[in-house]
Amino acid sequence: MIYVGIDIAKLNHFASAVSSDGEVIIEPFKFTNDGDGFQLLLSKLESFDSDSIIIGLESTAHYGDNLVRYLVASDYKVCVLNPLSTSSMRKNNIRKTKTDKVDTYIICKTLMMQKHFRFVTFYDLDLMDLKSLGRFRQKTIKQRTRLKIQLTSYVDEVFPELQYFFKSGLHQKSVYALLREAPTPEAIASMHMTHLAHLLKVNSHGHFDKEMAQQLRALAKKSVGVSDSALSIQITHTITQIELLDDQLDSVEKEMTEIMKFNDSVIMTIPGIGYINGGMILGEIGDVHRFSNPQKLLAYAGLDPSVYQSGNFQAKKTRMSKRGSKVLRYALINAAHNVVKNNSTFKAYYDAKMAEGRAHYSALGHCAGKLVRIIYKMLTDELEFSLD
């Protein structure tokens, strides 16, 4: 067996190869993080049987992702190592030395000491995509929320009565269409009634009629808001940004849905878990086998109870730790909320926690913990949803 260790960096990587006997087959060499560099790496390995090669590299943010995809597509066996394992191997050296060339040997030695290998598959690459898409989605939602808050503050100055006129609030398609064309009360009041009524009717799919348009124009005429061109510009531009983020979210969610449909994961058999929530959960968990038990997965999601102990005192009730992956915790809480509505057993468990005097989110947190244990068993045993 030939072990290839690759030390990842932003611009240049280093690689070396060692046989199972410890003989250095390929001395450490540098290759660039681009197509030419990847071809150089393959040219060094092409004289060996690809089935006898195990390639290892550390998990280092996103810098090694392109190389991993390239090697997997080239039918090489790739193993992504935990940096903690290579760090402990590095500490065993008598001399305190750390260079890119030395690190390649350390990665090779770490591979040689592995008893079981978990090679990267195309499914793992899909999980990487789900993770990046899920996190991008969360960031986009936060940006959109911030913009909606800003838009509300602008409208409060220009037309404060508007948000109370529409029962569903400002943030709906018909209101955005109105403000984009007429961002001030004066502009709304001066609009032709036929045009105003048509604008509201079309964008609300017939929900708002001509009578409501008349009421809106009457309200605009007596508004106490200020007519400010600077605020008008901010309103129209903020609406444009919100709608752009809406389009981006649609695109992201469509891609996540396609990936989930292609892989047909067993967690989709859980009632209440959809493609988006399921994709976020799978993407954040990644390879479930890196968690030796469901308690560790629970801790990774930050849903495990925190411990408070001092002397002879041991707190009986504590809050969840809220450490680990925020995105996974959000997705699990959201999934638990949906599962409670779709499964009688989870509903009974939720009601029991509420009867104990717990708050809504505390009870959902316990349901999410129960859900984690079920998901862990489903993913490790490849079983469909069951409460048995």
mmCIF file of C-alpha atoms in Angstrom:
data_model
loop_
_atom_site.group_PDB
_atom_site.id
_atom_site.type_symbol
_atom_site.label_atom_id
_atom_site.label_comp_id
_atom_site.label_asym_id
_atom_site.label_seq_id
_atom_site.Cartn_x
_atom_site.Cartn_y
_atom_site.Cartn_z
ATOM 1 C CA MET A 1 0.000 0.000 0.000
ATOM 2 C CA ILE A 2 1.202 3.499 -0.829
ATOM 3 C CA TYR A 3 0.246 6.394 1.432
ATOM 4 C CA VAL A 4 0.229 9.890 -0.040
ATOM 5 C CA GLY A 5 0.205 12.822 2.368
ATOM 6 C CA ILE A 6 -0.821 16.263 1.122
ATOM 7 C CA ASP A 7 -0.315 19.438 3.138
ATOM 8 C CA ILE A 8 -2.918 21.985 2.054
ATOM 9 C CA ALA A 9 -2.346 25.729 1.734
ATOM 10 C CA LYS A 10 -4.053 28.562 -0.082
ATOM 11 C CA LEU A 11 -1.766 28.908 -3.096
ATOM 12 C CA ASN A 12 0.576 25.909 -3.040
ATOM 13 C CA HIS A 13 0.265 22.379 -1.696
ATOM 14 C CA PHE A 14 3.006 19.900 -0.770
ATOM 15 C CA ALA A 15 2.799 16.139 -1.240
ATOM 16 C CA SER A 16 4.929 13.074 -0.572
ATOM 17 C CA ALA A 17 4.394 9.311 -0.723
ATOM 18 C CA VAL A 18 5.488 6.554 1.652
ATOM 19 C CA SER A 19 5.137 2.788 1.276
ATOM 20 C CA SER A 20 3.583 0.586 3.966
ATOM 21 C CA ASP A 21 7.158 -0.383 4.943
ATOM 22 C CA GLY A 22 7.981 3.249 5.690
ATOM 23 C CA GLU A 23 10.104 3.764 2.580
ATOM 24 C CA VAL A 24 9.858 7.214 1.015
ATOM 25 C CA ILE A 25 8.705 6.651 -2.555
ATOM 26 C CA ILE A 26 8.105 10.268 -3.567
ATOM 27 C CA GLU A 27 10.073 13.050 -1.906
ATOM 28 C CA PRO A 28 8.033 16.106 -0.844
ATOM 29 C CA PHE A 29 7.284 18.350 -3.806
ATOM 30 C CA LYS A 30 5.272 21.518 -4.283
ATOM 31 C CA PHE A 31 2.338 21.873 -6.664
ATOM 32 C CA THR A 32 0.053 24.821 -7.259
ATOM 33 C CA ASN A 33 -3.611 25.021 -6.366
ATOM 34 C CA ASP A 34 -4.804 25.011 -9.976
ATOM 35 C CA GLY A 35 -5.295 22.699 -12.938
ATOM 36 C CA ASP A 36 -1.593 22.513 -13.816
ATOM 37 C CA GLY A 37 -0.698 21.702 -10.227
ATOM 38 C CA PHE A 38 -3.318 18.975 -9.986
ATOM 39 C CA GLN A 39 -2.032 17.463 -13.241
ATOM 40 C CA LEU A 40 1.489 17.491 -11.790
ATOM 41 C CA LEU A 41 0.246 15.534 -8.775
ATOM 42 C CA LEU A 42 -1.434 12.923 -10.973
ATOM 43 C CA SER A 43 1.676 12.605 -13.145
ATOM 44 C CA LYS A 44 3.660 11.679 -10.021
ATOM 45 C CA LEU A 45 1.103 9.016 -9.099
ATOM 46 C CA GLU A 46 0.277 7.562 -12.522
ATOM 47 C CA SER A 47 3.140 5.019 -12.410
ATOM 48 C CA PHE A 48 1.476 3.316 -9.415
ATOM 49 C CA ASP A 49 -1.686 1.241 -9.285
ATOM 50 C CA SER A 50 -4.456 3.609 -8.190
ATOM 51 C CA ASP A 51 -6.096 0.848 -6.112
ATOM 52 C CA SER A 52 -2.962 0.616 -3.965
ATOM 53 C CA ILE A 53 -2.880 4.379 -3.242
ATOM 54 C CA ILE A 54 -4.510 6.050 -0.245
ATOM 55 C CA ILE A 55 -4.376 9.830 -0.277
ATOM 56 C CA GLY A 56 -4.742 11.752 2.965
ATOM 57 C CA LEU A 57 -5.081 15.442 3.697
ATOM 58 C CA GLU A 58 -6.168 17.525 6.646
ATOM 59 C CA SER A 59 -9.544 19.190 6.881
ATOM 60 C CA THR A 60 -8.521 22.826 6.293
ATOM 61 C CA ALA A 61 -11.514 25.066 5.627
ATOM 62 C CA HIS A 62 -12.272 25.276 1.894
ATOM 63 C CA TYR A 63 -8.719 25.310 0.524
ATOM 64 C CA GLY A 64 -8.612 21.579 -0.140
ATOM 65 C CA ASP A 65 -12.161 21.132 -1.427
ATOM 66 C CA ASN A 66 -11.283 21.548 -5.113
ATOM 67 C CA LEU A 67 -8.435 19.068 -4.822
ATOM 68 C CA VAL A 68 -10.655 16.516 -3.063
ATOM 69 C CA ARG A 69 -13.296 16.803 -5.792
ATOM 70 C CA TYR A 70 -10.632 16.460 -8.470
ATOM 71 C CA LEU A 71 -9.087 13.345 -6.912
ATOM 72 C CA VAL A 72 -12.435 11.654 -6.257
ATOM 73 C CA ALA A 73 -13.474 12.319 -9.866
ATOM 74 C CA SER A 74 -10.161 10.720 -10.923
ATOM 75 C CA ASP A 75 -11.088 7.532 -8.985
ATOM 76 C CA TYR A 76 -8.537 7.917 -6.204
ATOM 77 C CA LYS A 77 -9.214 6.888 -2.616
ATOM 78 C CA VAL A 78 -9.146 10.082 -0.559
ATOM 79 C CA CYS A 79 -9.302 10.303 3.222
ATOM 80 C CA VAL A 80 -9.849 13.638 4.990
ATOM 81 C CA LEU A 81 -8.129 13.595 8.388
ATOM 82 C CA ASN A 82 -9.002 15.395 11.582
ATOM 83 C CA PRO A 83 -6.242 17.977 12.258
ATOM 84 C CA LEU A 84 -6.206 16.831 15.905
ATOM 85 C CA SER A 85 -4.920 13.395 14.886
ATOM 86 C CA THR A 86 -2.036 14.846 12.842
ATOM 87 C CA SER A 87 -1.298 17.347 15.609
ATOM 88 C CA SER A 88 -0.854 14.572 18.165
ATOM 89 C CA MET A 89 1.425 12.739 15.724
ATOM 90 C CA ARG A 90 3.469 15.917 15.261
ATOM 91 C CA LYS A 91 3.963 16.230 19.030
ATOM 92 C CA ASN A 92 5.526 12.768 19.131
ATOM 93 C CA ASN A 93 8.548 14.080 17.208
ATOM 94 C CA ILE A 94 11.598 14.640 19.389
ATOM 95 C CA ARG A 95 12.520 17.822 17.551
ATOM 96 C CA LYS A 96 9.939 20.561 17.419
ATOM 97 C CA THR A 97 9.729 20.969 13.668
ATOM 98 C CA LYS A 98 6.873 22.129 11.483
ATOM 99 C CA THR A 99 7.313 22.700 7.791
ATOM 100 C CA ASP A 100 5.105 21.886 4.832
ATOM 101 C CA LYS A 101 7.454 19.092 3.782
ATOM 102 C CA VAL A 102 7.569 17.534 7.250
ATOM 103 C CA ASP A 103 3.784 17.760 7.532
ATOM 104 C CA THR A 104 3.363 15.570 4.442
ATOM 105 C CA TYR A 105 5.319 12.799 6.198
ATOM 106 C CA ILE A 106 3.250 13.244 9.348
ATOM 107 C CA ILE A 107 0.057 12.847 7.341
ATOM 108 C CA CYS A 108 1.485 9.692 5.754
ATOM 109 C CA LYS A 109 2.343 8.272 9.185
ATOM 110 C CA THR A 110 -1.139 9.126 10.437
ATOM 111 C CA LEU A 111 -2.619 7.233 7.507
ATOM 112 C CA MET A 112 -0.382 4.232 8.232
ATOM 113 C CA MET A 113 -1.705 4.077 11.796
ATOM 114 C CA GLN A 114 -5.359 4.196 10.729
ATOM 115 C CA LYS A 115 -7.192 0.901 11.223
ATOM 116 C CA HIS A 116 -10.313 1.878 9.332
ATOM 117 C CA PHE A 117 -10.560 4.318 6.455
ATOM 118 C CA ARG A 118 -13.565 6.406 5.481
ATOM 119 C CA PHE A 119 -12.974 7.459 1.899
ATOM 120 C CA VAL A 120 -14.659 10.479 0.365
ATOM 121 C CA THR A 121 -17.485 9.541 -2.010
ATOM 122 C CA PHE A 122 -19.640 11.484 -4.435
ATOM 123 C CA TYR A 123 -22.334 11.420 -1.746
ATOM 124 C CA ASP A 124 -19.912 13.200 0.595
ATOM 125 C CA LEU A 125 -19.371 15.836 -2.078
ATOM 126 C CA ASP A 126 -23.130 16.349 -2.229
ATOM 127 C CA LEU A 127 -23.151 16.774 1.551
ATOM 128 C CA MET A 128 -20.449 19.424 1.208
ATOM 129 C CA ASP A 129 -22.661 21.246 -1.287
ATOM 130 C CA LEU A 130 -25.660 21.001 1.035
ATOM 131 C CA LYS A 131 -23.603 22.397 3.899
ATOM 132 C CA SER A 132 -22.352 25.394 1.923
ATOM 133 C CA LEU A 133 -25.791 26.062 0.426
ATOM 134 C CA GLY A 134 -27.490 25.763 3.813
ATOM 135 C CA ARG A 135 -25.094 28.211 5.439
ATOM 136 C CA PHE A 136 -25.382 30.619 2.520
ATOM 137 C CA ARG A 137 -29.158 30.404 2.854
ATOM 138 C CA GLN A 138 -28.999 31.321 6.538
ATOM 139 C CA LYS A 139 -26.741 34.304 5.846
ATOM 140 C CA THR A 140 -29.050 35.475 3.063
ATOM 141 C CA ILE A 141 -32.087 35.232 5.341
ATOM 142 C CA LYS A 142 -30.292 37.349 7.961
ATOM 143 C CA GLN A 143 -29.462 39.975 5.340
ATOM 144 C CA ARG A 144 -33.079 40.018 4.163
ATOM 145 C CA THR A 145 -34.371 40.353 7.726
ATOM 146 C CA ARG A 146 -32.071 43.311 8.348
ATOM 147 C CA LEU A 147 -33.280 44.985 5.152
ATOM 148 C CA LYS A 148 -36.922 44.435 6.106
ATOM 149 C CA ILE A 149 -36.310 46.122 9.450
ATOM 150 C CA GLN A 150 -34.684 49.064 7.657
ATOM 151 C CA LEU A 151 -37.594 49.301 5.211
ATOM 152 C CA THR A 152 -40.079 49.402 8.087
ATOM 153 C CA SER A 153 -38.183 52.289 9.688
ATOM 154 C CA TYR A 154 -38.145 54.242 6.410
ATOM 155 C CA VAL A 155 -41.881 53.764 5.879
ATOM 156 C CA ASP A 156 -42.522 54.806 9.487
ATOM 157 C CA GLU A 157 -41.163 58.212 8.580
ATOM 158 C CA VAL A 158 -42.697 58.576 5.126
ATOM 159 C CA PHE A 159 -46.106 56.908 5.549
ATOM 160 C CA PRO A 160 -46.559 55.678 9.174
ATOM 161 C CA GLU A 161 -50.206 54.706 8.654
ATOM 162 C CA LEU A 162 -49.402 52.258 5.832
ATOM 163 C CA GLN A 163 -48.235 49.265 7.869
ATOM 164 C CA TYR A 164 -51.476 49.275 9.887
ATOM 165 C CA PHE A 165 -53.617 49.582 6.770
ATOM 166 C CA PHE A 166 -52.518 46.179 5.458
ATOM 167 C CA LYS A 167 -53.404 43.433 7.951
ATOM 168 C CA SER A 168 -50.503 41.247 6.809
ATOM 169 C CA GLY A 169 -48.011 44.085 7.219
ATOM 170 C CA LEU A 170 -45.652 45.780 4.806
ATOM 171 C CA HIS A 171 -43.695 42.785 3.638
ATOM 172 C CA GLN A 172 -45.855 41.378 0.886
ATOM 173 C CA LYS A 173 -45.662 41.516 -2.885
ATOM 174 C CA SER A 174 -48.526 43.982 -3.387
ATOM 175 C CA VAL A 175 -47.097 46.528 -0.912
ATOM 176 C CA TYR A 176 -43.626 46.262 -2.453
ATOM 177 C CA ALA A 177 -45.094 46.880 -5.919
ATOM 178 C CA LEU A 178 -46.961 49.916 -4.586
ATOM 179 C CA LEU A 179 -43.954 51.456 -2.809
ATOM 180 C CA ARG A 180 -41.616 50.780 -5.709
ATOM 181 C CA GLU A 181 -43.856 52.892 -7.960
ATOM 182 C CA ALA A 182 -45.127 55.389 -5.349
ATOM 183 C CA PRO A 183 -42.851 55.563 -2.289
ATOM 184 C CA THR A 184 -44.574 58.609 -0.704
ATOM 185 C CA PRO A 185 -48.175 59.387 0.357
ATOM 186 C CA GLU A 186 -48.254 62.245 -2.162
ATOM 187 C CA ALA A 187 -47.350 59.882 -4.981
ATOM 188 C CA ILE A 188 -50.032 57.408 -3.912
ATOM 189 C CA ALA A 189 -52.648 60.146 -3.557
ATOM 190 C CA SER A 190 -51.898 61.461 -7.048
ATOM 191 C CA MET A 191 -52.155 58.041 -8.745
ATOM 192 C CA HIS A 192 -55.141 57.472 -11.029
ATOM 193 C CA MET A 193 -57.702 55.323 -9.231
ATOM 194 C CA THR A 194 -57.951 52.804 -12.064
ATOM 195 C CA HIS A 195 -54.192 52.308 -12.106
ATOM 196 C CA LEU A 196 -53.936 52.065 -8.305
ATOM 197 C CA ALA A 197 -56.759 49.518 -8.113
ATOM 198 C CA HIS A 198 -55.232 47.457 -10.942
ATOM 199 C CA LEU A 199 -51.805 47.559 -9.307
ATOM 200 C CA LEU A 200 -53.128 46.237 -5.997
ATOM 201 C CA LYS A 201 -55.413 43.655 -7.584
ATOM 202 C CA VAL A 202 -52.777 42.133 -9.864
ATOM 203 C CA ASN A 203 -50.032 41.902 -7.227
ATOM 204 C CA SER A 204 -52.382 40.573 -4.538
ATOM 205 C CA HIS A 205 -53.935 38.022 -6.929
ATOM 206 C CA GLY A 206 -57.342 39.623 -6.552
ATOM 207 C CA HIS A 207 -57.286 39.930 -2.773
ATOM 208 C CA PHE A 208 -57.325 43.756 -2.795
ATOM 209 C CA ASP A 209 -60.239 45.331 -4.673
ATOM 210 C CA LYS A 210 -61.115 48.843 -5.876
ATOM 211 C CA GLU A 211 -62.740 49.758 -2.562
ATOM 212 C CA MET A 212 -59.503 49.101 -0.732
ATOM 213 C CA ALA A 213 -57.640 51.233 -3.273
ATOM 214 C CA GLN A 214 -60.039 54.104 -2.540
ATOM 215 C CA GLN A 215 -59.468 53.724 1.194
ATOM 216 C CA LEU A 216 -55.711 53.690 0.656
ATOM 217 C CA ARG A 217 -55.737 56.876 -1.409
ATOM 218 C CA ALA A 218 -57.939 58.622 1.169
ATOM 219 C CA LEU A 219 -55.487 57.571 3.889
ATOM 220 C CA ALA A 220 -52.537 58.845 1.840
ATOM 221 C CA LYS A 221 -54.140 62.277 1.468
ATOM 222 C CA LYS A 222 -54.303 62.807 5.240
ATOM 223 C CA SER A 223 -51.024 61.086 6.152
ATOM 224 C CA VAL A 224 -48.744 62.851 8.652
ATOM 225 C CA GLY A 225 -45.640 61.373 7.054
ATOM 226 C CA VAL A 226 -42.850 63.467 5.586
ATOM 227 C CA SER A 227 -42.251 63.715 1.852
ATOM 228 C CA ASP A 228 -38.515 63.170 1.568
ATOM 229 C CA SER A 229 -36.790 62.310 -1.711
ATOM 230 C CA ALA A 230 -33.825 60.778 0.148
ATOM 231 C CA LEU A 231 -36.128 58.406 2.034
ATOM 232 C CA SER A 232 -37.969 57.603 -1.200
ATOM 233 C CA ILE A 233 -34.722 56.494 -2.819
ATOM 234 C CA GLN A 234 -33.861 54.337 0.203
ATOM 235 C CA ILE A 235 -37.303 52.721 0.148
ATOM 236 C CA THR A 236 -37.175 51.780 -3.544
ATOM 237 C CA HIS A 237 -33.581 50.544 -3.368
ATOM 238 C CA THR A 238 -34.232 48.520 -0.201
ATOM 239 C CA ILE A 239 -37.206 46.825 -1.870
ATOM 240 C CA THR A 240 -35.014 45.984 -4.868
ATOM 241 C CA GLN A 241 -32.426 44.423 -2.556
ATOM 242 C CA ILE A 242 -35.058 42.393 -0.705
ATOM 243 C CA GLU A 243 -36.494 41.063 -3.950
ATOM 244 C CA LEU A 244 -33.002 40.188 -5.181
ATOM 245 C CA LEU A 245 -32.377 38.197 -1.994
ATOM 246 C CA ASP A 246 -35.742 36.475 -2.472
ATOM 247 C CA ASP A 247 -34.621 35.357 -5.931
ATOM 248 C CA GLN A 248 -31.311 34.122 -4.529
ATOM 249 C CA LEU A 249 -33.101 32.133 -1.830
ATOM 250 C CA ASP A 250 -35.344 30.533 -4.442
ATOM 251 C CA SER A 251 -32.287 29.523 -6.473
ATOM 252 C CA VAL A 252 -30.489 28.077 -3.441
ATOM 253 C CA GLU A 253 -33.533 26.139 -2.280
ATOM 254 C CA LYS A 254 -34.123 24.704 -5.756
ATOM 255 C CA GLU A 255 -30.540 23.422 -5.862
ATOM 256 C CA MET A 256 -30.819 21.913 -2.364
ATOM 257 C CA THR A 257 -34.076 20.241 -3.365
ATOM 258 C CA GLU A 258 -32.471 18.709 -6.474
ATOM 259 C CA ILE A 259 -29.577 17.300 -4.435
ATOM 260 C CA MET A 260 -31.948 15.851 -1.836
ATOM 261 C CA LYS A 261 -34.183 14.276 -4.479
ATOM 262 C CA PHE A 262 -31.167 12.710 -6.193
ATOM 263 C CA ASN A 263 -29.793 11.137 -2.993
ATOM 264 C CA ASP A 264 -33.207 10.117 -1.571
ATOM 265 C CA SER A 265 -32.053 10.086 2.065
ATOM 266 C CA VAL A 266 -33.856 7.955 4.648
ATOM 267 C CA ILE A 267 -34.484 11.004 6.855
ATOM 268 C CA MET A 268 -37.040 12.163 4.285
ATOM 269 C CA THR A 269 -39.317 9.423 5.646
ATOM 270 C CA ILE A 270 -39.677 11.422 8.878
ATOM 271 C CA PRO A 271 -43.064 13.185 8.764
ATOM 272 C CA GLY A 272 -42.542 16.945 8.830
ATOM 273 C CA ILE A 273 -38.993 17.090 7.447
ATOM 274 C CA GLY A 274 -38.811 18.688 4.003
ATOM 275 C CA TYR A 275 -36.044 18.929 1.436
ATOM 276 C CA ILE A 276 -34.614 22.215 2.734
ATOM 277 C CA ASN A 277 -34.602 21.315 6.420
ATOM 278 C CA GLY A 278 -33.412 17.804 5.648
ATOM 279 C CA GLY A 279 -30.655 19.161 3.425
ATOM 280 C CA MET A 280 -29.421 21.501 6.135
ATOM 281 C CA ILE A 281 -29.383 18.664 8.682
ATOM 282 C CA LEU A 282 -27.506 16.250 6.400
ATOM 283 C CA GLY A 283 -25.066 18.944 5.243
ATOM 284 C CA GLU A 284 -24.137 19.946 8.785
ATOM 285 C CA ILE A 285 -23.828 16.347 10.024
ATOM 286 C CA GLY A 286 -21.711 15.283 7.046
ATOM 287 C CA ASP A 287 -20.310 11.801 7.640
ATOM 288 C CA VAL A 288 -22.423 10.547 10.549
ATOM 289 C CA HIS A 289 -19.807 7.871 11.346
ATOM 290 C CA ARG A 290 -17.484 10.507 12.760
ATOM 291 C CA PHE A 291 -19.847 10.550 15.759
ATOM 292 C CA SER A 292 -19.448 7.342 17.756
ATOM 293 C CA ASN A 293 -22.819 7.763 19.494
ATOM 294 C CA PRO A 294 -25.907 10.001 19.262
ATOM 295 C CA GLN A 295 -24.868 11.945 22.375
ATOM 296 C CA LYS A 296 -21.851 13.310 20.514
ATOM 297 C CA LEU A 297 -24.055 14.379 17.619
ATOM 298 C CA LEU A 298 -26.368 16.023 20.147
ATOM 299 C CA ALA A 299 -23.401 17.913 21.612
ATOM 300 C CA TYR A 300 -22.255 18.960 18.124
ATOM 301 C CA ALA A 301 -25.672 20.531 17.613
ATOM 302 C CA GLY A 302 -25.442 22.288 20.989
ATOM 303 C CA LEU A 303 -28.638 20.607 22.199
ATOM 304 C CA ASP A 304 -26.985 18.808 25.115
ATOM 305 C CA PRO A 305 -27.679 20.179 28.629
ATOM 306 C CA SER A 306 -24.913 22.293 30.121
ATOM 307 C CA VAL A 307 -23.388 21.108 33.401
ATOM 308 C CA TYR A 308 -23.155 23.336 36.465
ATOM 309 C CA GLN A 309 -21.436 21.870 39.520
ATOM 310 C CA SER A 310 -19.513 23.443 42.387
ATOM 311 C CA GLY A 311 -18.459 21.599 45.536
ATOM 312 C CA ASN A 312 -21.394 19.509 46.705
ATOM 313 C CA PHE A 313 -23.859 21.462 44.567
ATOM 314 C CA GLN A 314 -25.115 19.919 41.346
ATOM 315 C CA ALA A 315 -27.700 21.870 39.333
ATOM 316 C CA LYS A 316 -30.683 19.677 38.440
ATOM 317 C CA LYS A 317 -32.015 21.930 35.699
ATOM 318 C CA THR A 318 -29.716 23.679 33.224
ATOM 319 C CA ARG A 319 -30.078 25.262 29.812
ATOM 320 C CA MET A 320 -28.880 23.671 26.577
ATOM 321 C CA SER A 321 -25.203 24.349 25.870
ATOM 322 C CA LYS A 322 -25.857 26.026 22.484
ATOM 323 C CA ARG A 323 -22.378 25.145 21.251
ATOM 324 C CA GLY A 324 -21.328 23.548 18.011
ATOM 325 C CA SER A 325 -23.186 24.174 14.768
ATOM 326 C CA LYS A 326 -25.786 26.953 14.954
ATOM 327 C CA VAL A 327 -27.179 25.982 11.568
ATOM 328 C CA LEU A 328 -27.692 22.357 12.629
ATOM 329 C CA ARG A 329 -29.347 23.448 15.871
ATOM 330 C CA TYR A 330 -31.683 25.798 13.973
ATOM 331 C CA ALA A 331 -32.590 23.092 11.453
ATOM 332 C CA LEU A 332 -33.247 20.502 14.170
ATOM 333 C CA ILE A 333 -35.439 22.841 16.233
ATOM 334 C CA ASN A 334 -37.364 23.772 13.095
ATOM 335 C CA ALA A 335 -37.682 20.103 12.138
ATOM 336 C CA ALA A 336 -38.860 19.205 15.650
ATOM 337 C CA HIS A 337 -41.559 21.884 15.395
ATOM 338 C CA ASN A 338 -42.835 20.332 12.148
ATOM 339 C CA VAL A 339 -42.571 16.747 13.413
ATOM 340 C CA VAL A 340 -44.587 17.641 16.530
ATOM 341 C CA LYS A 341 -47.375 18.837 14.228
ATOM 342 C CA ASN A 342 -47.239 15.682 12.077
ATOM 343 C CA ASN A 343 -46.584 12.857 14.557
ATOM 344 C CA SER A 344 -48.779 11.942 17.532
ATOM 345 C CA THR A 345 -45.922 10.431 19.564
ATOM 346 C CA PHE A 346 -43.821 13.581 19.294
ATOM 347 C CA LYS A 347 -46.904 15.689 20.042
ATOM 348 C CA ALA A 348 -47.522 13.711 23.244
ATOM 349 C CA TYR A 349 -43.859 14.113 24.231
ATOM 350 C CA TYR A 350 -44.034 17.858 23.575
ATOM 351 C CA ASP A 351 -47.246 18.180 25.616
ATOM 352 C CA ALA A 352 -45.652 16.262 28.489
ATOM 353 C CA LYS A 353 -42.717 18.685 28.574
ATOM 354 C CA MET A 354 -45.070 21.661 28.463
ATOM 355 C CA ALA A 355 -47.041 20.125 31.354
ATOM 356 C CA GLU A 356 -43.810 20.101 33.370
ATOM 357 C CA GLY A 357 -43.823 23.886 33.117
ATOM 358 C CA ARG A 358 -41.226 24.240 30.380
ATOM 359 C CA ALA A 359 -41.312 27.042 27.833
ATOM 360 C CA HIS A 360 -42.192 26.377 24.190
ATOM 361 C CA TYR A 361 -38.598 26.390 22.896
ATOM 362 C CA SER A 362 -37.384 24.343 25.856
ATOM 363 C CA ALA A 363 -39.957 21.661 25.042
ATOM 364 C CA LEU A 364 -38.968 21.831 21.357
ATOM 365 C CA GLY A 365 -35.322 21.428 22.379
ATOM 366 C CA HIS A 366 -36.174 18.149 24.110
ATOM 367 C CA CYS A 367 -38.101 17.029 21.029
ATOM 368 C CA ALA A 368 -35.094 17.950 18.884
ATOM 369 C CA GLY A 369 -32.882 15.832 21.154
ATOM 370 C CA LYS A 370 -35.223 12.885 20.667
ATOM 371 C CA LEU A 371 -35.182 13.550 16.921
ATOM 372 C CA VAL A 372 -31.363 13.541 16.851
ATOM 373 C CA ARG A 373 -31.253 10.043 18.331
ATOM 374 C CA ILE A 374 -33.735 8.811 15.713
ATOM 375 C CA ILE A 375 -31.830 10.485 12.847
ATOM 376 C CA TYR A 376 -28.544 9.020 14.083
ATOM 377 C CA LYS A 377 -30.001 5.497 14.124
ATOM 378 C CA MET A 378 -31.583 5.992 10.708
ATOM 379 C CA LEU A 379 -28.344 7.208 9.097
ATOM 380 C CA THR A 380 -26.088 4.584 10.695
ATOM 381 C CA ASP A 381 -28.426 1.621 10.146
ATOM 382 C CA GLU A 382 -30.067 3.012 6.958
ATOM 383 C CA LEU A 383 -33.535 2.412 8.364
ATOM 384 C CA GLU A 384 -36.716 4.288 7.580
ATOM 385 C CA PHE A 385 -38.515 6.343 10.233
ATOM 386 C CA SER A 386 -39.733 4.348 13.207
ATOM 387 C CA LEU A 387 -40.283 5.076 16.899
ATOM 388 C CA ASP A 388 -39.631 1.458 17.929
#
